[in-house]
Structure formats: C-alpha cells, structure tokens
XYZ file of C-alpha atoms in Angstrom:
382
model
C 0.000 0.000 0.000
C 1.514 3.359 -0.895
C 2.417 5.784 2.195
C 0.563 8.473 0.494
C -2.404 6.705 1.561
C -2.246 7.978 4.840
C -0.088 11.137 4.344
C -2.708 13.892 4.999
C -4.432 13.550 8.871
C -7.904 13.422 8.283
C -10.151 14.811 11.394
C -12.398 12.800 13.178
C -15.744 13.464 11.672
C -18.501 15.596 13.471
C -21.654 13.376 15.076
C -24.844 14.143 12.802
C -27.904 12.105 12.482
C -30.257 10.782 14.595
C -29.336 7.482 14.508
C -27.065 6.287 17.514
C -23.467 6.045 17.022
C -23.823 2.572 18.067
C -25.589 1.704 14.420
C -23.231 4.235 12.115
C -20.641 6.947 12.131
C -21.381 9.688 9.647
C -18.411 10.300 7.371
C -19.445 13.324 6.243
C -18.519 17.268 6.965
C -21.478 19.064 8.228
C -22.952 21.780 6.256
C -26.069 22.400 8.220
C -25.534 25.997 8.880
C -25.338 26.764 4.745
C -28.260 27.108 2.392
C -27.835 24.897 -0.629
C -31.859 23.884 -1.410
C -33.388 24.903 -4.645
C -36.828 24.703 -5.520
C -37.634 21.927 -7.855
C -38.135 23.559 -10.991
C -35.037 25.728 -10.547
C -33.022 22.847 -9.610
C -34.062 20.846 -12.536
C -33.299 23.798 -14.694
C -29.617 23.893 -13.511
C -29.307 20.352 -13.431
C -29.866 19.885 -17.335
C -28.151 23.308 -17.805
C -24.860 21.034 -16.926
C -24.783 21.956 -13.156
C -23.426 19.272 -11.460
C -26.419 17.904 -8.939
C -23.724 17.658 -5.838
C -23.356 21.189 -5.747
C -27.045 22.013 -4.208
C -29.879 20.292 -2.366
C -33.710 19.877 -3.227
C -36.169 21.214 -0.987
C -36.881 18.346 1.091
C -40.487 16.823 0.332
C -42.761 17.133 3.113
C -45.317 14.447 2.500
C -49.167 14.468 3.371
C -50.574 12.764 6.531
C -52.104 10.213 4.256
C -48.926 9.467 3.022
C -47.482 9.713 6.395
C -50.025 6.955 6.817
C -49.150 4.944 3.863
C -45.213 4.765 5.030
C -46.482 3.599 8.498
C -49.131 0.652 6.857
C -46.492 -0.397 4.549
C -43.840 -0.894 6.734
C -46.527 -2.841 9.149
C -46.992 -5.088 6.114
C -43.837 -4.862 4.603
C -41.036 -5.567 7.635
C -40.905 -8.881 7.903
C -40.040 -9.345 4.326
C -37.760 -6.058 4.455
C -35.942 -8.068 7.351
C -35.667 -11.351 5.318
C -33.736 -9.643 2.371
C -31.670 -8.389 5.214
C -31.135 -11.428 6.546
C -30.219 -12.728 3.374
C -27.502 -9.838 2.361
C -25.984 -9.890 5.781
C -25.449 -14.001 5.719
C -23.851 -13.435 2.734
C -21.493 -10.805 3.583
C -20.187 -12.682 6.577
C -19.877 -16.133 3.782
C -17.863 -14.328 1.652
C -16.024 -11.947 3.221
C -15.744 -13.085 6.992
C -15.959 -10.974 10.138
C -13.249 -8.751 9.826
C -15.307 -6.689 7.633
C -16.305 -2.922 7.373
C -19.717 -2.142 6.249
C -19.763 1.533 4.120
C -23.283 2.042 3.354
C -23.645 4.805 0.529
C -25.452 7.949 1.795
C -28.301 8.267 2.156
C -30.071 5.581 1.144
C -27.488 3.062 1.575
C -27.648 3.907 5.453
C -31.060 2.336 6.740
C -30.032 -0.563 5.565
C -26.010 -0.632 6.081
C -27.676 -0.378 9.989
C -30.478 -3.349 9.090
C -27.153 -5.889 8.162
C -24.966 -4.768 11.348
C -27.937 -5.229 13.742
C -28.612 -8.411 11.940
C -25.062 -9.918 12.485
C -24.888 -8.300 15.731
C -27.634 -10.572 16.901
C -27.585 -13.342 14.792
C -23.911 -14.054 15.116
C -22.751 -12.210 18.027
C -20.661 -10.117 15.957
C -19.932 -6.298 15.657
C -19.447 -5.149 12.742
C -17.967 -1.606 12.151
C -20.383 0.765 9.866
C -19.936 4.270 8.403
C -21.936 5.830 5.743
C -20.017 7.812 3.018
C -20.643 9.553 0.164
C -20.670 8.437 -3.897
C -21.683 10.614 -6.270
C -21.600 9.969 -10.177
C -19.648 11.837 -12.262
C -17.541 12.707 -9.346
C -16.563 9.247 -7.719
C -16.313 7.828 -4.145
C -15.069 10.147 -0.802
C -11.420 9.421 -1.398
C -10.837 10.579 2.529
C -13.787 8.480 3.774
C -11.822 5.814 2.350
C -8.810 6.340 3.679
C -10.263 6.809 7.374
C -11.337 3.448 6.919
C -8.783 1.897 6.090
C -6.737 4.084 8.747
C -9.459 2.904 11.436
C -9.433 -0.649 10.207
C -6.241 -2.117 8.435
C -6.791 -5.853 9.167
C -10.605 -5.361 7.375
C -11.844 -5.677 4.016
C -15.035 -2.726 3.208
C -18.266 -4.270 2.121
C -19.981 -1.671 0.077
C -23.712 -1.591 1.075
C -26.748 0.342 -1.055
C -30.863 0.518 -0.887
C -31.373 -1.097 -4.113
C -30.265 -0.927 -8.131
C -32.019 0.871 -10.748
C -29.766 0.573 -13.801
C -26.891 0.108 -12.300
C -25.143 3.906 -12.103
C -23.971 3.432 -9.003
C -22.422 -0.068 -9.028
C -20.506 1.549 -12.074
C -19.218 4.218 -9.993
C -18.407 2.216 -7.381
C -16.272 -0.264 -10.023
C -14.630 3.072 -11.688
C -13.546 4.303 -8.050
C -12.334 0.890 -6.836
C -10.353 0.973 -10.282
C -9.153 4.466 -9.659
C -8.070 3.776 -5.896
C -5.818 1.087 -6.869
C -4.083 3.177 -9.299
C -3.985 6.200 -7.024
C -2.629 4.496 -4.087
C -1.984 0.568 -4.737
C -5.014 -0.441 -2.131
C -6.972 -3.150 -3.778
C -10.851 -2.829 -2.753
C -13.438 -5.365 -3.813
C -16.272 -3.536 -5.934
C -19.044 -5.494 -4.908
C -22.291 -4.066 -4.233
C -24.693 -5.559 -1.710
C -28.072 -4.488 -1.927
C -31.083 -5.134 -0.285
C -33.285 -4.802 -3.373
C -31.726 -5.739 -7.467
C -34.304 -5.605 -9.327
C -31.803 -4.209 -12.344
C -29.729 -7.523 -12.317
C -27.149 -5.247 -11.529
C -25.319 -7.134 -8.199
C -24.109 -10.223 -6.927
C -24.830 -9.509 -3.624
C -28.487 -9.242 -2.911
C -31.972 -10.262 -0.684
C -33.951 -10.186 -3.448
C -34.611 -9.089 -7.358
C -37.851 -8.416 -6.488
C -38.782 -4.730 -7.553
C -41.116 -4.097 -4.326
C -41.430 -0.948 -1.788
C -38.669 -0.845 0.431
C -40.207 1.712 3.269
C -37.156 3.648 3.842
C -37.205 4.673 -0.074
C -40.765 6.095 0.992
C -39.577 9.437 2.576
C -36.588 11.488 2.445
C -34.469 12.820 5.367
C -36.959 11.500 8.048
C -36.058 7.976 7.292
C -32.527 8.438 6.517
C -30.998 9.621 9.908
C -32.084 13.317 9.149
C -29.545 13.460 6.730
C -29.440 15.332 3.394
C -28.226 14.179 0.245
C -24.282 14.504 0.373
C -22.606 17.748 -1.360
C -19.062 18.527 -3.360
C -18.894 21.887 -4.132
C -14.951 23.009 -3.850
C -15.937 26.202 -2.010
C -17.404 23.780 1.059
C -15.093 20.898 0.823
C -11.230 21.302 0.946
C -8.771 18.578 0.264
C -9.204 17.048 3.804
C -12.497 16.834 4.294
C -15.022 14.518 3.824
C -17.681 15.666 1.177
C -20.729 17.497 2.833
C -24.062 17.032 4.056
C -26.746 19.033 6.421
C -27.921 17.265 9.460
C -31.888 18.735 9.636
C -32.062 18.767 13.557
C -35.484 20.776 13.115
C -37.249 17.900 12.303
C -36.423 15.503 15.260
C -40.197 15.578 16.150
C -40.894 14.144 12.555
C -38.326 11.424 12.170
C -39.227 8.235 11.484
C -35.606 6.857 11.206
C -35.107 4.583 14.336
C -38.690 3.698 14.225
C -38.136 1.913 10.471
C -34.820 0.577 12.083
C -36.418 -0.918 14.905
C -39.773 -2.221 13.550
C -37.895 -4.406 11.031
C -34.706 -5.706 13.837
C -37.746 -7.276 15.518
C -38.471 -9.389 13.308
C -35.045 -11.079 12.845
C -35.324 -14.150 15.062
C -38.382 -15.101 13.007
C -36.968 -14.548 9.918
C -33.049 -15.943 10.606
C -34.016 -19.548 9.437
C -35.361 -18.391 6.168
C -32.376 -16.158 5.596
C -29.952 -18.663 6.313
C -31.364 -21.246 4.052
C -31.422 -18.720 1.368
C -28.107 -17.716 1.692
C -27.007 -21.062 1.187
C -29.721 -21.631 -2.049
C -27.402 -18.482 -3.397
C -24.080 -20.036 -2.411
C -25.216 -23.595 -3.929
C -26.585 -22.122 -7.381
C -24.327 -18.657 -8.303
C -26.032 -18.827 -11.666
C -28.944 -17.370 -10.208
C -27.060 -14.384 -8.849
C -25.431 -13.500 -11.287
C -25.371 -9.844 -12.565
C -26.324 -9.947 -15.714
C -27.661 -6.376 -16.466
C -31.283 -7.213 -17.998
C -32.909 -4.178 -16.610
C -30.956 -2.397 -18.362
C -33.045 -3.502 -21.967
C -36.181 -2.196 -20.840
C -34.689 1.351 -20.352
C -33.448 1.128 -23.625
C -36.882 0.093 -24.913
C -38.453 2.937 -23.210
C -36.617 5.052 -24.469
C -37.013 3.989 -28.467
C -40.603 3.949 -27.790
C -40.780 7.779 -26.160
C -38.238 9.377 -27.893
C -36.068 9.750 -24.984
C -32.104 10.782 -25.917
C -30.946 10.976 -22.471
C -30.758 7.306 -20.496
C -30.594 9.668 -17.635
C -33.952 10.542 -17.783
C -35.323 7.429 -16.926
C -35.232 6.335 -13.511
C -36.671 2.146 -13.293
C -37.694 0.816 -10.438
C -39.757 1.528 -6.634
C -37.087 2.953 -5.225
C -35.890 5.111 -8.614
C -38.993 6.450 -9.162
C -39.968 7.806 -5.590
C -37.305 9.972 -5.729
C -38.261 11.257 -9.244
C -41.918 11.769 -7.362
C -40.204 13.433 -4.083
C -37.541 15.479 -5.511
C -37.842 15.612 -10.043
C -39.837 17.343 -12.477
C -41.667 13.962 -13.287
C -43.199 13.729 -16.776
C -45.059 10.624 -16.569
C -44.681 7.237 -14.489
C -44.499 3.959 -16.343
C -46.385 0.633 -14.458
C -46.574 -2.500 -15.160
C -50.024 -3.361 -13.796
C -52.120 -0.583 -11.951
C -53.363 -3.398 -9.085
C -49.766 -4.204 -8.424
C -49.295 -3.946 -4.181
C -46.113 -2.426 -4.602
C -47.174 1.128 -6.281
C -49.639 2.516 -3.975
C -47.730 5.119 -2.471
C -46.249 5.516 -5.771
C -49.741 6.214 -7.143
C -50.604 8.613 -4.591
C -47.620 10.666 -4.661
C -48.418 10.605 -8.778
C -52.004 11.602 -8.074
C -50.505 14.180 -5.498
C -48.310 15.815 -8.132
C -50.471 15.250 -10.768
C -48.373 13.279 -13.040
C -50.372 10.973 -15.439
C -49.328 7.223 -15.185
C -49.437 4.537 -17.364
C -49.245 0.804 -18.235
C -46.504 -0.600 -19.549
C -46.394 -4.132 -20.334
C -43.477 -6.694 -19.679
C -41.619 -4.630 -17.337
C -39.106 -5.883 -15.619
C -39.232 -3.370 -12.774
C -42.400 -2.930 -11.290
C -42.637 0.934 -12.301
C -40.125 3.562 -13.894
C -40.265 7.417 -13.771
C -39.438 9.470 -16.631
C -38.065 13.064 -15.515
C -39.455 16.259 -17.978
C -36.751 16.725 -20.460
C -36.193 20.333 -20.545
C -33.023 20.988 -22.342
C -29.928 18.851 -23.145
C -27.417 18.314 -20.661
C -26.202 16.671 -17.221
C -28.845 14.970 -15.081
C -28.633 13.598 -11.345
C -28.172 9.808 -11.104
C-alpha cells in the first residue's frame, strides 16, 4: 500500500444524524448551517443546464398525513419481508467476506439498511461489525478521505460496500470506476461489490432479493434516513481534507421516522433468521442465479425507443428510482406495469398528489419507472 495513503491527517468526523453512534458513524462534513436547497423547478433547470447535482440540495419533500399513513401501513406489512432480504444480504457478507469486515453504506439511502445488516449480524452471530456511511456521487466518484479513514481505522478489514437497491446500475458503475481508480492512485486493492437489499436491475451479486417491491425507507426522504441530506461537493465547502458534505436537519427531530423503520424491522429477525440462512445457502449452492447480468438495463433502452427519450438519464426504473423522481424531479409521466400491483400505492398517490399521469406498460421488468421532464440537453442527477 503506498504511504501516500495515509499522508494527509484526516479529522475525526462531526456526530450528525439521529441514529445512535452505536448503528453508524457519519463520514461526512457538516454543512447544516449553509443554504444549498433549490426549488424543484429551478433545480431541474440547472441540473440539465450542466450543473453538477452535488453542488445544491432539493427542498426536502414534506409528505401528506395520508402518506405519512401509507409509510407507516407499509412498513406494518412490509417488515418482515424487508428483514428477510436483510437477513439474506448480511449471511452473505459474513460467507464471503468473513468478520473482519467494514460495512460503508452509501449515503443516504445506503444507510437504513447498512444499519439493518450490522444489527442483523450483531444478533444473529454475536458479531460487531464496524459501519460508516459515506458519500458516492456519479460523475464525481467515491469520498477518497472516507476511504482512507477506513482503512486508517481498520487495516486488518476488508469494506463491504452496502446500497438501498439498483435501478440501472449507475452506481455499481461508480463504485467499479472508483475501486479501479483507488488502486491506481494508491496501490489499495478494494473489492467492488455491491450488496443491496433490493436488485431488481440484475445489476449485483450480492443481494436479498430481485424483487422490484417498496422498500419503506425509499418512501420518505431525510426522516427515514438519519435526518440526513443528500451529500454535497462543491470546492468552495469541501477542501482537500475533508469529507464531502451534508446538512444534518435537527429541526425535524419531532418528525423522524428513522429509528422507528430501524427498529420495527430488527424485531423481526429471530423469526426470519431460518429463512435467511437457508437462502443464503440456495445463493451459495446455485451462483447462476445471482449472477449480474444487467437485464434491466433492456427495458430502459426500450423505453426510451418507444418515447423518444435521448438521455438514459432521464429514466429512472424501479420503486425505489422512481420515488425519488416523485419526491424530488420534475416527473413527466410514471411507467407501471399493472395498476393493481401492491407495490405502487404510495407511488400512485404521490403521482395523483403531483399530478403526473401514469401509465401501463407491459413486460416490465421493474415494477414501475419514472421518466423526468426533459427540458433541455445536458447533465442529469443519477
């Protein structure tokens, strides 16, 4: 490993989130005290202008009391198969990489989960598991300096890289281009696998399911994510030693939902630990069926051809994918692939909420995708 690896002294990072620091440490600067949301329209403006999407924040959605309602009755119904996929990822992380491992869940919506696993192996296997959450961003790469802390913190560990769920893949690509560009940078070799709790994309080899179905975390923004905003690089806010940025929103303690969706779904892990384990092992016995092999990726090309769509950026597949084109996007229309399917409700009442028209699209292989208003040509947020 090259000495420059550890040249610079990076800080110890500041405690943000709600979240204990027992579950996660935060490797990200704070930037609470700095405005950086724009409005959604102006936002998307800028972002297809070319701005870069790290450099400024969306106003954070604040959702209705129905849907409010709808996070809480979904994640009633949903968290005992939320904690088998889990299960699942977390068996398999110990299997193939062993327990001197570091979990680095991708902010923000890598984080919920990242927690989910270390709970999981915590009781399940008796074993603590360190966990940070740190920044990715395309176009720009992985937090060089979270990486290094890691590694600083941890020598004798190998990092797991831990994410929500795929759409089409941008992120895993990231993640393979940075791993790529760390070992040429400083000689550290780091294993670009991404485990995710949802791949409905075909996109990793590390997963609970490929089932494209409503992971309540990917429901709300900050309130389920720790408080946390989505991270920022701007180079007037982050300097060479510093971790790229985020704003901790303490003002809405009284709304957070975080360690309630953390909670609800840990319960249910000595129910579900039989399940998991045998499914871990189906995985282990048959790697043809985890392999990655990209599929989801067709469909956006298909959508595209048949809506005239130039930029693949546009098109955001899957649950997860296209909640946050309905929370935080200029949506243009939502794509389904049945309207009775169990998995879209809130997705149809956020589109009825906006009033954005949806419609069917046969032989998805997501359950819905979100296409983004094209305004002009030009970079879009992944």
């Amino acid at each position: 490993m090259k000495t420059e690896l550890f040249a610079k002294e990076l800080q110890a990072p500041s405690v943000v989130g709600s979240y204990s620091p027992a579950d996660v440490q935060f490797l990200l600067k704070d930037l609470s005290d700095i405005t950086l949301e724009r409005g959604t329209e102006d936002r998307e403006e800028a972002i297809q202008s070319g701005v870069h999407y790290s450099e400024m924040l969306p106003v954070e959605y604040q959702p209705t009391d129905d849907y409010i309602q709808l996070f809480h009755d979904t994640l009633e119904e949903s968290a005992e198969k939320v904690a088998t996929a889990a299960g699942v990822v977390a068996e398999l992380i110990l299997r193939k990489r062993g327990k001197h491992t570091v979990l680095a869940s991708l902010a923000r919506a890598g984080t919920p989960i990242g927690i989910l696993i270390k709970r999981y192996i915590q009781e399940v296997h008796q074993i603590d598991l360190p966990h940070y959450s740190i920044s990715i961003i395309r176009g720009k790469g992985i937090d060089e300096n979270a990486i290094r802390y890691m590694l600083y913190k941890h020598p004798d560990h190998e990092i797991q890289f831990v994410d929500g769920w795929t759409g089409k893949g941008a992120i895993r690509k990231v993640l393979v281009d940075a791993c790529a560009h760390m070992k040429d940078k400083y000689g550290v070799s780091l294993n670009d696998d991404l485990a995710v709790l949802a791949d409905p994309g075909y996109c990793s080899e590390t997963f609970g399911t490929r089932e494209d179905f409503l992971i309540p975390s990917a429901c709300l923004n900050s309130t389920v994510s720790g408080l946390m905003s989505r991270t920022v690089l701007r180079d007037d806010l982050i300097g060479p030693n510093d971790f790229h940025g985020a704003k901790f929103y303490k003002e809405w303690l009284s709304k957070d939902l975080s360690n309630l969706f953390i909670d609800k779904v840990s319960s249910c892990f000595k129910r579900i630990e039989a399940k998991a384990k045998e499914t871990a092992s189906f995985f282990e016995l048959h790697p043809e069926q985890t392999e990655a092999t990209w599929k989801g990726i067709q469909d956006i090309k298909r959508i595209q051809q048949d809506y005239g769509i130039d930029d693949v950026n546009l098109v955001k597949p899957g649950v997860g994918e296209t909640t946050r084109v309905l929370l935080r996007r200029v949506p243009w229309k939502i794509l389904v692939d049945r309207l009775d399917n169990p998995n879209l409700r809130h997705i149809l009442l956020l589109a009825e909420d906006r009033a954005v028209s949806v419609e069917v699209y046969p032989n998805l292989t997501y359950s819905c995708c979100g296409i983004i208003k094209p305004l002009r040509k030009g970079e879009v947020e992944a």
